[in-house]
Each structure stands twice: as C-alpha cells, then as structure tokens.
Amino acid sequence: MIGEIFVGGMFGLVLGSFAGALSYRLVNDQDWIAKRSSCPQCGMQLGIADLIPLFGFMLRRGKCAHCAQPISWRYPIIEIVNAFGCILAVATFGTSINAAFVIGLATILVAMAAADFEAQILPDELQIALAILGAGFAYQNGTFLSGLTAGVLGAGLGLLLRTFYRRVRKIDALGLGDIKFFGAAGLWIGLDHLSWFLGLSALIGVALALVMGKGMKDRIPFGVALAIALFVLVVGRPIASF
C-alpha cells in the first residue's frame, strides 16, 4: 500500500503541474492544448528540467533559468496540494476505478480553486469536466439518478439564493459559476449528502471570509470553499456514515 500511495503522490505532482498551467491559461484566454510552457516573465520556452514538477522549482531555486526572475510559488503549492489529494484518493479507494475518478476530481478542483482564488473565475471548461467525471463516478457506483436529482436541486437552490439576495440585499451572494458548481457537485455526492455539501461549503466560506478579512459586500473565493467541501465529502463517504 505504501508503494501505491507513493506512486499516487508522484502522479499527483505531475497532474498538479498540469492543473497549475491549466488554471493560468484558462483565466488568461491562452491556448491550453498546443501551446508549450514558457516563462511568463521573459517568454522563453521551458526545458525538460524546468518542467519536472516541484523538483524543477527546487533545482532552479525558484528562478527562471533564462532570465533569473522569481518563479511564482503558486506552481509548487498547486502541485503539492494536488499530490496530497491524489494520495488521499489512493489511500481511500486503493487501485480502483473509483480512485482514478477521484484523482481526476482532485486535479479539476485544484485548478478551479486556483482560478477562483486568483481571478474570481470558475471556467466553464472545468465545470464541464467536473460534471462529466461526476456522471461517470455516479454511474460506476449506481447513484446516477440520485446524483442527477441532487445536481438539479442544488443548482436550483443556488439560483433562488442568488435571486433573493439580488432583490432584497442588492448584492450577488453567489456567482453563476458557483451555481454551475452546485449542479456538477450533485453528481458526485448524491441526494443524501447534498445538505452536508451546502452546510460544509458555507462554513468553509465563512472561515475564508474571516481569514481574508472580507465582509458581506466583498467577493470571497467561494469556489475554493466549494472545492474543499466536495472533495472532503467524496473521500469521506467510504469511511464515514453521515
């Protein structure tokens, strides 16, 4: 099992590197398929040594090999977080189809959280990927109907909450990206855990607002709270009874 967890962690670093690049390119309207990785400071294409997840950053001492400008810490942080998520997936589900689904989930959520934290955007491309993987996960576990119902109900509740706050408080309590997230998340958690997801994400959102010193009228990265809550519930389902 230790060997499997180690492999999961290394694989998570690689996927984390992809998640970091993906989140940056999507929010900046850059080609995320064919474009080769380059230094955002000098524009030089990165070599193999530069692209080694985490260890490339350490090897270059956090600086570009071409222009010697500092490399953002976002990249190793994203890689480490994703590796941790993949380790939890393997530790919980072993080497199974479910583990593969949850490794994909971790990578998508890390990219979404990074995009929302940095640019207040939850890209539609990632929302679609989250929903497709969620549908596969639900079908694999025989919960597709429950997940679909939870997705529709969750998105509907989010839309009602957004409408209420816009009319009564004159603020956008939820963005449309958050509402789409509710719909995709429902496929992963099913109807039985929808209330847990809504409650946990709200608590994490409040905690983020307190830590960041945000008020009711300030934009908080609620996508980060949604991502954490969803992953906790998906990984926690096999080892806890709610």
XYZ file of N, CA and C in Angstrom:
726
model
N 0.822 -1.207 0.000
C 0.000 0.000 0.000
C 0.859 1.262 0.000
N 2.008 1.222 0.682
C 2.897 2.376 0.731
C 3.401 2.713 -0.668
N 3.744 1.654 -1.439
C 4.196 1.868 -2.802
C 3.120 2.509 -3.661
N 1.879 2.074 -3.500
C 0.784 2.621 -4.270
C 0.561 4.092 -3.922
N 0.656 4.419 -2.636
C 0.479 5.799 -2.197
C 1.598 6.678 -2.752
N 2.826 6.143 -2.766
C 3.954 6.897 -3.314
C 3.736 7.199 -4.795
N 3.309 6.187 -5.531
C 3.037 6.377 -6.961
C 1.917 7.394 -7.147
N 0.891 7.292 -6.301
C -0.212 8.255 -6.375
C 0.264 9.675 -6.138
N 1.183 9.846 -5.177
C 1.721 11.171 -4.902
C 2.534 11.721 -6.053
N 3.373 10.873 -6.661
C 4.171 11.316 -7.799
C 3.275 11.661 -8.994
N 2.278 10.830 -9.204
C 1.329 11.092 -10.281
C 0.572 12.381 -9.996
N 0.275 12.618 -8.714
C -0.417 13.840 -8.324
C 0.405 15.083 -8.594
N 1.732 14.991 -8.418
C 2.607 16.125 -8.728
C 2.555 16.462 -10.217
N 2.573 15.432 -11.040
C 2.515 15.646 -12.492
C 1.187 16.300 -12.881
N 0.102 15.750 -12.352
C -1.214 16.323 -12.648
C -1.351 17.716 -12.045
N -0.691 17.944 -10.909
C -0.715 19.269 -10.297
C -0.035 20.303 -11.175
N 1.051 19.898 -11.831
C 1.717 20.794 -12.774
C 0.775 21.162 -13.912
N 0.025 20.157 -14.391
C -0.973 20.403 -15.433
C -2.072 21.328 -14.925
N -2.538 21.103 -13.682
C -3.600 21.931 -13.104
C -3.155 23.382 -12.966
N -1.889 23.589 -12.565
C -1.383 24.938 -12.423
C -1.338 25.675 -13.749
N -0.841 25.001 -14.778
C -0.781 25.615 -16.104
C -2.177 25.827 -16.673
N -3.054 24.845 -16.462
C -4.412 24.920 -16.996
C -5.176 26.098 -16.396
N -5.107 26.250 -15.077
C -5.836 27.333 -14.422
C -5.338 28.691 -14.897
N -4.027 28.824 -15.068
C -3.448 30.099 -15.520
C -3.880 30.418 -16.949
N -3.834 29.425 -17.809
C -4.133 29.677 -19.220
C -5.617 29.929 -19.456
N -6.477 29.228 -18.737
C -7.906 29.417 -18.936
C -8.349 30.820 -18.537
N -7.853 31.318 -17.409
C -8.284 32.644 -16.959
C -7.647 33.755 -17.783
N -6.575 33.428 -18.508
C -5.912 34.419 -19.348
C -6.174 34.201 -20.835
N -7.172 33.361 -21.137
C -7.594 33.094 -22.521
C -6.432 32.664 -23.408
N -5.615 31.764 -22.896
C -4.494 31.232 -23.662
C -4.782 29.798 -24.089
N -4.112 29.372 -25.140
C -4.251 28.008 -25.633
C -3.693 27.043 -24.584
N -4.538 26.142 -24.098
C -4.091 25.205 -23.058
C -3.836 23.804 -23.613
N -3.953 23.659 -24.933
C -3.765 22.345 -25.553
C -2.417 22.257 -26.267
N -2.167 23.161 -27.208
C -0.993 23.043 -28.070
C 0.177 23.923 -27.623
N -0.100 24.977 -26.876
C 0.969 25.910 -26.515
C 1.968 25.271 -25.561
N 3.254 25.430 -25.850
C 4.301 24.918 -24.975
C 4.498 25.857 -23.790
N 4.909 25.282 -22.647
C 5.104 26.073 -21.443
C 6.284 27.027 -21.611
N 6.108 28.234 -21.104
C 7.158 29.246 -21.199
C 7.177 30.102 -19.947
N 8.267 30.810 -19.749
C 8.390 31.704 -18.603
C 7.465 32.902 -18.803
N 6.595 33.218 -17.838
C 5.695 34.368 -18.002
C 6.429 35.699 -17.981
N 7.686 35.707 -17.527
C 8.454 36.947 -17.457
C 9.165 37.253 -18.781
N 9.951 36.287 -19.269
C 10.755 36.538 -20.470
C 10.204 35.853 -21.725
N 9.282 34.936 -21.558
C 8.655 34.282 -22.693
C 9.430 33.116 -23.271
N 10.577 32.788 -22.704
C 11.381 31.667 -23.213
C 10.707 30.337 -22.888
N 10.761 29.407 -23.852
C 10.181 28.091 -23.628
C 10.984 27.338 -22.578
N 10.275 26.591 -21.738
C 10.917 25.877 -20.646
C 11.447 24.534 -21.122
N 12.606 24.129 -20.578
C 13.188 22.841 -20.908
C 12.647 21.729 -20.032
N 13.126 20.538 -20.272
C 12.646 19.370 -19.522
C 12.897 19.527 -18.031
N 14.103 19.987 -17.668
C 14.437 20.148 -16.251
C 13.517 21.152 -15.572
N 13.096 22.184 -16.307
C 12.214 23.203 -15.729
C 10.812 22.660 -15.485
N 10.423 21.644 -16.251
C 9.049 21.152 -16.199
C 8.856 19.995 -15.226
N 9.931 19.541 -14.574
C 9.785 18.480 -13.586
C 9.002 19.031 -12.394
N 7.840 18.483 -12.093
C 7.014 19.033 -11.019
C 7.762 19.112 -9.688
N 7.660 20.227 -9.025
C 8.232 20.529 -7.721
C 9.750 20.503 -7.728
N 10.334 19.410 -8.194
C 11.784 19.272 -8.175
C 12.456 20.229 -9.163
N 11.774 20.560 -10.260
C 12.294 21.547 -11.192
C 12.385 22.915 -10.530
N 11.376 23.253 -9.728
C 11.369 24.510 -8.985
C 12.514 24.542 -7.988
N 12.712 23.419 -7.291
C 13.794 23.340 -6.315
C 15.162 23.375 -6.997
N 15.281 22.695 -8.123
C 16.551 22.652 -8.860
C 16.967 24.043 -9.319
N 16.001 24.829 -9.758
C 16.288 26.191 -10.242
C 16.238 27.210 -9.104
N 16.040 26.736 -7.881
C 15.971 27.613 -6.698
C 14.920 28.704 -6.861
N 13.811 28.313 -7.469
C 12.687 29.216 -7.607
C 12.887 30.341 -8.594
N 13.840 30.184 -9.531
C 14.103 31.232 -10.508
C 14.148 30.652 -11.920
N 13.798 31.492 -12.894
C 13.856 31.085 -14.295
C 15.309 30.897 -14.711
N 15.591 29.818 -15.426
C 16.955 29.540 -15.871
C 17.422 30.518 -16.940
N 16.493 31.240 -17.580
C 16.852 32.143 -18.668
C 17.009 33.593 -18.213
N 16.030 34.082 -17.426
C 16.063 35.494 -17.030
C 16.333 35.700 -15.549
N 16.393 34.603 -14.794
C 16.686 34.642 -13.353
C 15.619 35.368 -12.537
N 14.444 35.584 -13.136
C 13.345 36.194 -12.394
C 12.661 35.134 -11.521
N 12.135 35.533 -10.361
C 11.491 34.560 -9.477
C 10.295 33.878 -10.138
N 10.173 32.578 -9.907
C 9.016 31.816 -10.363
C 7.965 31.866 -9.256
N 6.723 32.092 -9.647
C 5.656 32.192 -8.659
C 5.547 30.914 -7.827
N 5.318 31.107 -6.520
C 5.131 29.966 -5.625
C 3.822 29.245 -5.872
N 2.951 29.818 -6.714
C 1.667 29.159 -6.989
C 1.884 27.771 -7.569
N 2.933 27.603 -8.375
C 3.138 26.335 -9.067
C 3.501 25.193 -8.111
N 4.522 25.333 -7.262
C 4.795 24.231 -6.327
C 3.675 24.011 -5.318
N 2.996 25.088 -4.907
C 1.890 24.937 -3.956
C 0.766 24.122 -4.582
N 0.398 24.449 -5.810
C -0.655 23.711 -6.514
C -0.253 22.248 -6.697
N 0.991 22.012 -7.041
C 1.472 20.642 -7.245
C 1.417 19.838 -5.953
N 1.825 20.449 -4.843
C 1.813 19.753 -3.552
C 0.389 19.459 -3.106
N -0.495 20.446 -3.246
C -1.895 20.242 -2.860
C -2.520 19.120 -3.680
N -2.250 19.113 -4.973
C -2.820 18.073 -5.824
C -2.246 16.694 -5.486
N -0.949 16.649 -5.175
C -0.331 15.384 -4.782
C -0.995 14.841 -3.516
N -1.273 15.732 -2.563
C -1.935 15.321 -1.325
C -3.333 14.773 -1.612
N -4.049 15.436 -2.522
C -5.378 14.951 -2.890
C -5.336 13.585 -3.536
N -4.348 13.361 -4.398
C -4.212 12.057 -5.056
C -3.803 10.972 -4.067
N -2.962 11.326 -3.102
C -2.587 10.365 -2.059
C -3.818 9.937 -1.269
N -4.681 10.892 -0.922
C -5.917 10.563 -0.197
C -6.826 9.672 -1.044
N -6.865 9.937 -2.349
C -7.701 9.122 -3.243
C -7.239 7.677 -3.242
N -5.929 7.461 -3.349
C -5.390 6.097 -3.376
C -5.519 5.446 -2.003
N -5.256 6.200 -0.947
C -5.354 5.646 0.403
C -6.790 5.228 0.728
N -7.767 5.941 0.166
C -9.171 5.648 0.454
C -9.745 4.571 -0.450
N -9.460 4.648 -1.749
C -10.090 3.758 -2.716
C -9.162 2.678 -3.260
N -7.869 2.737 -2.881
C -6.929 1.755 -3.401
C -6.682 1.950 -4.889
N -6.261 0.892 -5.552
C -6.072 0.951 -7.009
C -7.350 0.455 -7.675
N -8.251 1.383 -7.896
C -9.570 1.039 -8.424
C -10.033 2.108 -9.393
N -11.140 1.835 -10.059
C -11.725 2.821 -10.957
C -12.148 4.050 -10.178
N -12.697 3.843 -8.979
C -13.093 4.979 -8.156
C -11.906 5.867 -7.822
N -10.747 5.267 -7.556
C -9.543 6.053 -7.267
C -9.173 6.917 -8.465
N -9.291 6.344 -9.672
C -8.983 7.106 -10.882
C -9.933 8.290 -11.029
N -11.217 8.066 -10.763
C -12.185 9.157 -10.823
C -11.834 10.258 -9.823
N -11.482 9.872 -8.601
C -11.218 10.858 -7.548
C -9.888 11.580 -7.792
N -8.917 10.901 -8.396
C -7.681 11.588 -8.789
C -8.005 12.669 -9.826
N -8.865 12.332 -10.780
C -9.305 13.342 -11.743
C -10.061 14.472 -11.059
N -10.898 14.114 -10.082
C -11.639 15.121 -9.317
C -10.686 16.083 -8.625
N -9.668 15.535 -7.949
C -8.713 16.378 -7.234
C -8.051 17.372 -8.176
N -7.646 16.916 -9.346
C -6.950 17.774 -10.304
C -7.851 18.898 -10.805
N -9.093 18.565 -11.124
C -10.035 19.579 -11.594
C -10.332 20.590 -10.494
N -10.546 20.107 -9.271
C -10.871 21.012 -8.166
C -9.717 21.942 -7.829
N -8.497 21.430 -7.884
C -7.330 22.277 -7.617
C -7.238 23.387 -8.660
N -7.450 23.043 -9.928
C -7.416 24.051 -10.990
C -8.535 25.074 -10.812
N -9.723 24.618 -10.435
C -10.849 25.523 -10.243
C -10.610 26.442 -9.048
N -10.096 25.880 -7.954
C -9.834 26.687 -6.765
C -8.784 27.753 -7.053
N -7.740 27.384 -7.803
C -6.693 28.343 -8.154
C -7.255 29.464 -9.019
N -8.076 29.108 -9.997
C -8.662 30.112 -10.887
C -9.581 31.056 -10.125
N -10.371 30.515 -9.207
C -11.304 31.358 -8.460
C -10.567 32.234 -7.454
N -9.542 31.695 -6.821
C -8.779 32.463 -5.836
C -8.037 33.623 -6.488
N -7.497 33.382 -7.674
C -6.661 34.387 -8.335
C -7.447 35.336 -9.227
N -8.494 34.848 -9.866
C -9.194 35.676 -10.856
C -10.701 35.720 -10.671
N -11.233 35.098 -9.603
C -12.673 35.077 -9.347
C -13.449 34.502 -10.530
N -12.874 33.421 -11.097
C -13.494 32.756 -12.241
C -13.519 31.249 -12.007
N -14.640 30.632 -12.339
C -14.745 29.173 -12.374
C -14.993 28.797 -13.836
N -13.934 28.510 -14.588
C -14.061 28.322 -16.045
C -15.062 27.234 -16.423
N -15.832 27.510 -17.457
C -16.840 26.554 -17.923
C -16.206 25.231 -18.357
N -15.006 25.293 -18.927
C -14.337 24.062 -19.366
C -14.135 23.102 -18.193
N -13.768 23.664 -17.052
C -13.558 22.838 -15.860
C -14.883 22.375 -15.269
N -15.904 23.212 -15.367
C -17.235 22.820 -14.889
C -17.746 21.611 -15.675
N -17.544 21.658 -16.991
C -17.990 20.552 -17.841
C -17.227 19.274 -17.502
N -15.906 19.400 -17.326
C -15.093 18.235 -16.963
C -15.535 17.667 -15.618
N -15.842 18.548 -14.670
C -16.304 18.111 -13.346
C -17.616 17.339 -13.451
N -18.529 17.829 -14.294
C -19.824 17.169 -14.459
C -19.682 15.823 -15.168
N -18.832 15.767 -16.206
C -18.655 14.514 -16.951
C -18.052 13.438 -16.051
N -17.000 13.795 -15.314
C -16.397 12.833 -14.391
C -17.379 12.431 -13.301
N -18.158 13.404 -12.824
C -19.159 13.106 -11.793
C -20.213 12.138 -12.281
N -20.621 12.298 -13.537
C -21.604 11.375 -14.114
C -21.025 9.967 -14.201
N -19.740 9.869 -14.608
C -19.095 8.562 -14.665
C -18.956 7.935 -13.295
N -18.598 8.733 -12.311
C -18.457 8.247 -10.939
C -19.802 7.756 -10.401
N -20.854 8.540 -10.663
C -22.187 8.162 -10.191
C -22.669 6.875 -10.857
N -22.444 6.759 -12.160
C -22.845 5.555 -12.885
C -22.092 4.339 -12.360
N -20.794 4.500 -12.109
C -19.966 3.415 -11.594
C -20.470 2.918 -10.245
N -21.006 3.814 -9.437
C -21.430 3.459 -8.087
C -22.948 3.314 -7.943
N -23.668 3.334 -9.067
C -25.101 3.114 -9.043
C -25.893 4.237 -8.405
N -25.379 5.472 -8.480
C -26.070 6.604 -7.849
C -26.392 7.711 -8.861
N -26.471 7.333 -10.124
C -26.635 8.365 -11.148
C -27.931 9.153 -10.970
N -29.050 8.479 -10.742
C -30.330 9.169 -10.589
C -30.311 10.085 -9.367
N -29.757 9.587 -8.257
C -29.648 10.397 -7.054
C -28.747 11.604 -7.293
N -27.639 11.388 -8.004
C -26.719 12.475 -8.298
C -27.332 13.520 -9.207
N -28.061 13.060 -10.224
C -28.704 13.986 -11.142
C -29.743 14.832 -10.406
N -30.505 14.193 -9.535
C -31.508 14.916 -8.741
C -30.838 15.942 -7.837
N -29.748 15.535 -7.207
C -29.018 16.440 -6.323
C -28.451 17.623 -7.097
N -27.970 17.368 -8.311
C -27.424 18.443 -9.119
C -28.480 19.473 -9.493
N -29.639 18.986 -9.930
C -30.725 19.895 -10.304
C -31.209 20.677 -9.087
N -31.381 19.984 -7.955
C -31.863 20.639 -6.743
C -30.839 21.646 -6.214
N -29.572 21.247 -6.219
C -28.532 22.144 -5.723
C -28.423 23.406 -6.564
N -28.422 23.250 -7.887
C -28.349 24.416 -8.769
C -29.584 25.292 -8.607
N -30.752 24.654 -8.445
C -31.982 25.416 -8.249
C -31.964 26.228 -6.960
N -31.490 25.620 -5.877
C -31.388 26.338 -4.605
C -30.399 27.496 -4.702
N -29.293 27.248 -5.387
C -28.312 28.313 -5.573
C -28.881 29.485 -6.360
N -29.647 29.177 -7.388
C -30.256 30.226 -8.207
C -31.280 31.021 -7.401
N -32.060 30.326 -6.574
C -33.026 31.018 -5.718
C -32.322 31.936 -4.726
N -31.221 31.450 -4.135
C -30.470 32.258 -3.180
C -29.875 33.491 -3.855
N -29.347 33.304 -5.055
C -28.786 34.436 -5.792
C -29.863 35.467 -6.100
N -31.046 35.007 -6.543
C -32.143 35.905 -6.874
C -32.627 36.662 -5.645
N -32.750 35.969 -4.521
C -33.207 36.588 -3.272
C -32.268 37.712 -2.839
N -30.973 37.423 -2.823
C -30.014 38.427 -2.372
C -29.938 39.611 -3.330
N -30.089 39.366 -4.624
C -30.028 40.466 -5.591
C -31.229 41.393 -5.435
N -32.375 40.830 -5.099
C -33.579 41.647 -4.984
C -33.712 42.297 -3.609
N -33.320 41.568 -2.559
C -33.516 42.075 -1.199
C -32.299 42.836 -0.698
N -31.110 42.259 -0.850
C -29.895 42.875 -0.333
C -29.114 43.654 -1.376
N -29.518 43.533 -2.647
C -28.870 44.229 -3.761
C -27.396 43.833 -3.934
N -27.091 42.583 -3.610
C -25.726 42.073 -3.798
C -25.804 40.689 -4.440
N -24.702 40.282 -5.047
C -24.613 38.946 -5.634
C -23.964 38.014 -4.617
N -24.802 37.291 -3.882
C -24.275 36.377 -2.877
C -23.576 35.192 -3.523
N -24.029 34.811 -4.704
C -23.433 33.704 -5.453
C -23.238 34.119 -6.907
N -22.123 33.700 -7.480
C -21.913 33.917 -8.896
C -22.537 32.779 -9.687
N -22.711 32.991 -10.972
C -23.263 31.935 -11.814
C -22.340 30.718 -11.851
N -21.030 30.953 -11.730
C -20.094 29.835 -11.674
C -20.318 28.965 -10.460
N -20.639 29.589 -9.323
C -20.933 28.829 -8.105
C -22.172 27.957 -8.285
N -23.175 28.511 -8.958
C -24.414 27.769 -9.186
C -24.160 26.566 -10.098
N -23.363 26.766 -11.134
C -22.996 25.644 -12.001
C -22.238 24.582 -11.212
N -21.401 25.032 -10.299
C -20.644 24.104 -9.453
C -21.595 23.243 -8.633
N -22.649 23.852 -8.067
C -23.643 23.085 -7.319
C -24.208 21.942 -8.157
N -24.521 22.259 -9.420
C -25.092 21.255 -10.301
C -24.142 20.108 -10.576
N -22.875 20.437 -10.858
C -21.891 19.393 -11.134
C -21.566 18.591 -9.876
N -21.493 19.272 -8.731
C -21.159 18.599 -7.475
C -22.215 17.569 -7.083
N -23.478 17.848 -7.407
C -24.544 16.927 -7.052
C -24.330 15.537 -7.608
N -23.740 15.449 -8.808
C -23.477 14.150 -9.420
C -22.499 13.331 -8.586
N -21.593 13.995 -7.912
C -20.586 13.301 -7.104
C -21.117 12.846 -5.753
N -21.973 13.646 -5.134
C -22.347 13.379 -3.735
C -23.707 12.727 -3.577
N -24.584 12.889 -4.554
C -25.900 12.295 -4.444
C -26.819 13.091 -3.533
N -28.079 12.740 -3.584
C -29.098 13.480 -2.838
C -28.896 13.374 -1.333
N -28.417 12.231 -0.847
C -28.266 12.026 0.593
C -27.260 12.976 1.230
N -26.290 13.448 0.447
C -25.231 14.274 1.012
C -25.285 15.727 0.535
N -26.371 16.100 -0.140
C -26.478 17.464 -0.630
C -26.491 18.471 0.512
N -27.263 18.192 1.552
C -27.337 19.127 2.683
C -25.986 19.265 3.367
N -25.230 18.157 3.450
C -23.890 18.226 4.027
C -22.983 19.113 3.183
N -23.102 18.982 1.877
C -22.276 19.788 0.986
C -22.588 21.275 1.134
N -23.871 21.614 1.148
C -24.258 23.014 1.271
C -23.811 23.596 2.602
N -23.993 22.827 3.678
C -23.613 23.315 5.002
C -22.111 23.454 5.165
N -21.376 22.435 4.713
C -19.919 22.460 4.870
C -19.293 23.556 4.026
N -19.761 23.728 2.812
C -19.202 24.783 1.949
C -19.489 26.168 2.530
N -20.674 26.333 3.148
C -20.996 27.623 3.773
C -20.066 27.904 4.951
N -19.807 26.891 5.777
C -18.910 27.066 6.920
C -17.494 27.405 6.463
N -17.022 26.707 5.449
C -15.676 26.978 4.936
C -15.624 28.369 4.310
N -16.702 28.767 3.638
C -16.761 30.101 3.058
C -16.682 31.189 4.117
N -17.384 30.999 5.222
C -17.325 31.955 6.329
C -15.914 32.013 6.909
N -15.294 30.840 7.064
C -13.925 30.795 7.586
C -12.964 31.541 6.662
N -13.125 31.359 5.353
C -12.279 32.076 4.399
C -12.473 33.583 4.503
N -13.741 33.997 4.640
C -14.028 35.428 4.747
C -13.375 36.015 5.994
N -13.411 35.283 7.100
C -12.796 35.765 8.337
C -11.283 35.859 8.203
N -10.691 34.819 7.604
C -9.231 34.805 7.444
C -8.768 35.925 6.518
N -9.542 36.161 5.454
C -9.163 37.168 4.471
C -9.659 38.563 4.822
N -10.430 38.675 5.914
C -10.933 39.983 6.319
C -11.978 40.545 5.381
N -12.785 39.663 4.793
C -13.798 40.097 3.839
C -15.140 40.302 4.539
N -15.924 41.253 4.020
C -17.264 41.498 4.530
C -18.313 40.937 3.591
N -19.577 41.154 3.930
C -20.677 40.616 3.132
C -20.681 41.161 1.703
N -20.214 42.393 1.518
C -20.254 43.002 0.198
C -18.977 42.755 -0.590
N -18.021 42.066 0.014
C -16.770 41.761 -0.676
C -16.867 40.410 -1.358
N -16.128 40.249 -2.432
C -16.091 38.983 -3.160
C -15.098 38.041 -2.493
N -15.578 36.925 -2.013
C -14.688 35.914 -1.469
C -14.589 34.763 -2.470
N -13.467 34.054 -2.485
C -13.303 32.937 -3.426
C -14.111 31.718 -2.973
N -15.440 31.814 -3.151
C -16.314 30.748 -2.664
C -16.067 29.442 -3.391
N -15.513 29.530 -4.608
C -15.178 28.310 -5.332
C -14.171 27.460 -4.575
N -13.289 28.110 -3.826
C -12.328 27.367 -3.003
C -13.065 26.566 -1.934
N -14.043 27.209 -1.285
C -14.837 26.527 -0.262
C -15.617 25.358 -0.852
N -16.196 25.564 -2.033
C -16.950 24.503 -2.696
C -16.042 23.325 -3.044
N -14.837 23.629 -3.523
C -13.901 22.571 -3.906
C -13.482 21.744 -2.699
N -13.162 22.403 -1.596
C -12.746 21.688 -0.381
C -13.877 20.825 0.134
N -15.090 21.402 0.203
C -16.236 20.660 0.729
C -16.538 19.434 -0.118
N -16.512 19.591 -1.439
C -16.821 18.464 -2.324
C -15.800 17.344 -2.161
N -14.527 17.707 -2.138
C -13.502 16.669 -2.032
C -13.580 15.946 -0.687
N -13.802 16.684 0.392
C -13.919 16.072 1.714
C -15.061 15.068 1.745
N -16.195 15.424 1.159
C -17.349 14.532 1.193
C -17.160 13.310 0.304
N -16.544 13.476 -0.854
C -16.322 12.351 -1.749
C -15.342 11.360 -1.124
N -14.253 11.863 -0.572
C -13.255 10.984 0.060
C -13.797 10.413 1.360
N -14.632 11.160 2.060
C -15.146 10.719 3.349
C -16.270 9.707 3.282
N -16.931 9.577 2.126
C -18.090 8.680 2.025
C -17.765 7.231 2.357
N -16.644 6.661 1.904
C -16.376 5.248 2.218
C -15.981 4.979 3.673
N -15.551 6.050 4.396
C -15.026 5.812 5.741
C -15.884 6.463 6.826
N -17.005 7.066 6.446
C -17.863 7.694 7.445
C -19.312 7.521 7.040
N -20.196 7.528 8.004
C -21.618 7.429 7.750
C -22.264 8.741 8.184
N -22.872 9.444 7.237
C -23.432 10.755 7.540
C -24.927 10.628 7.873
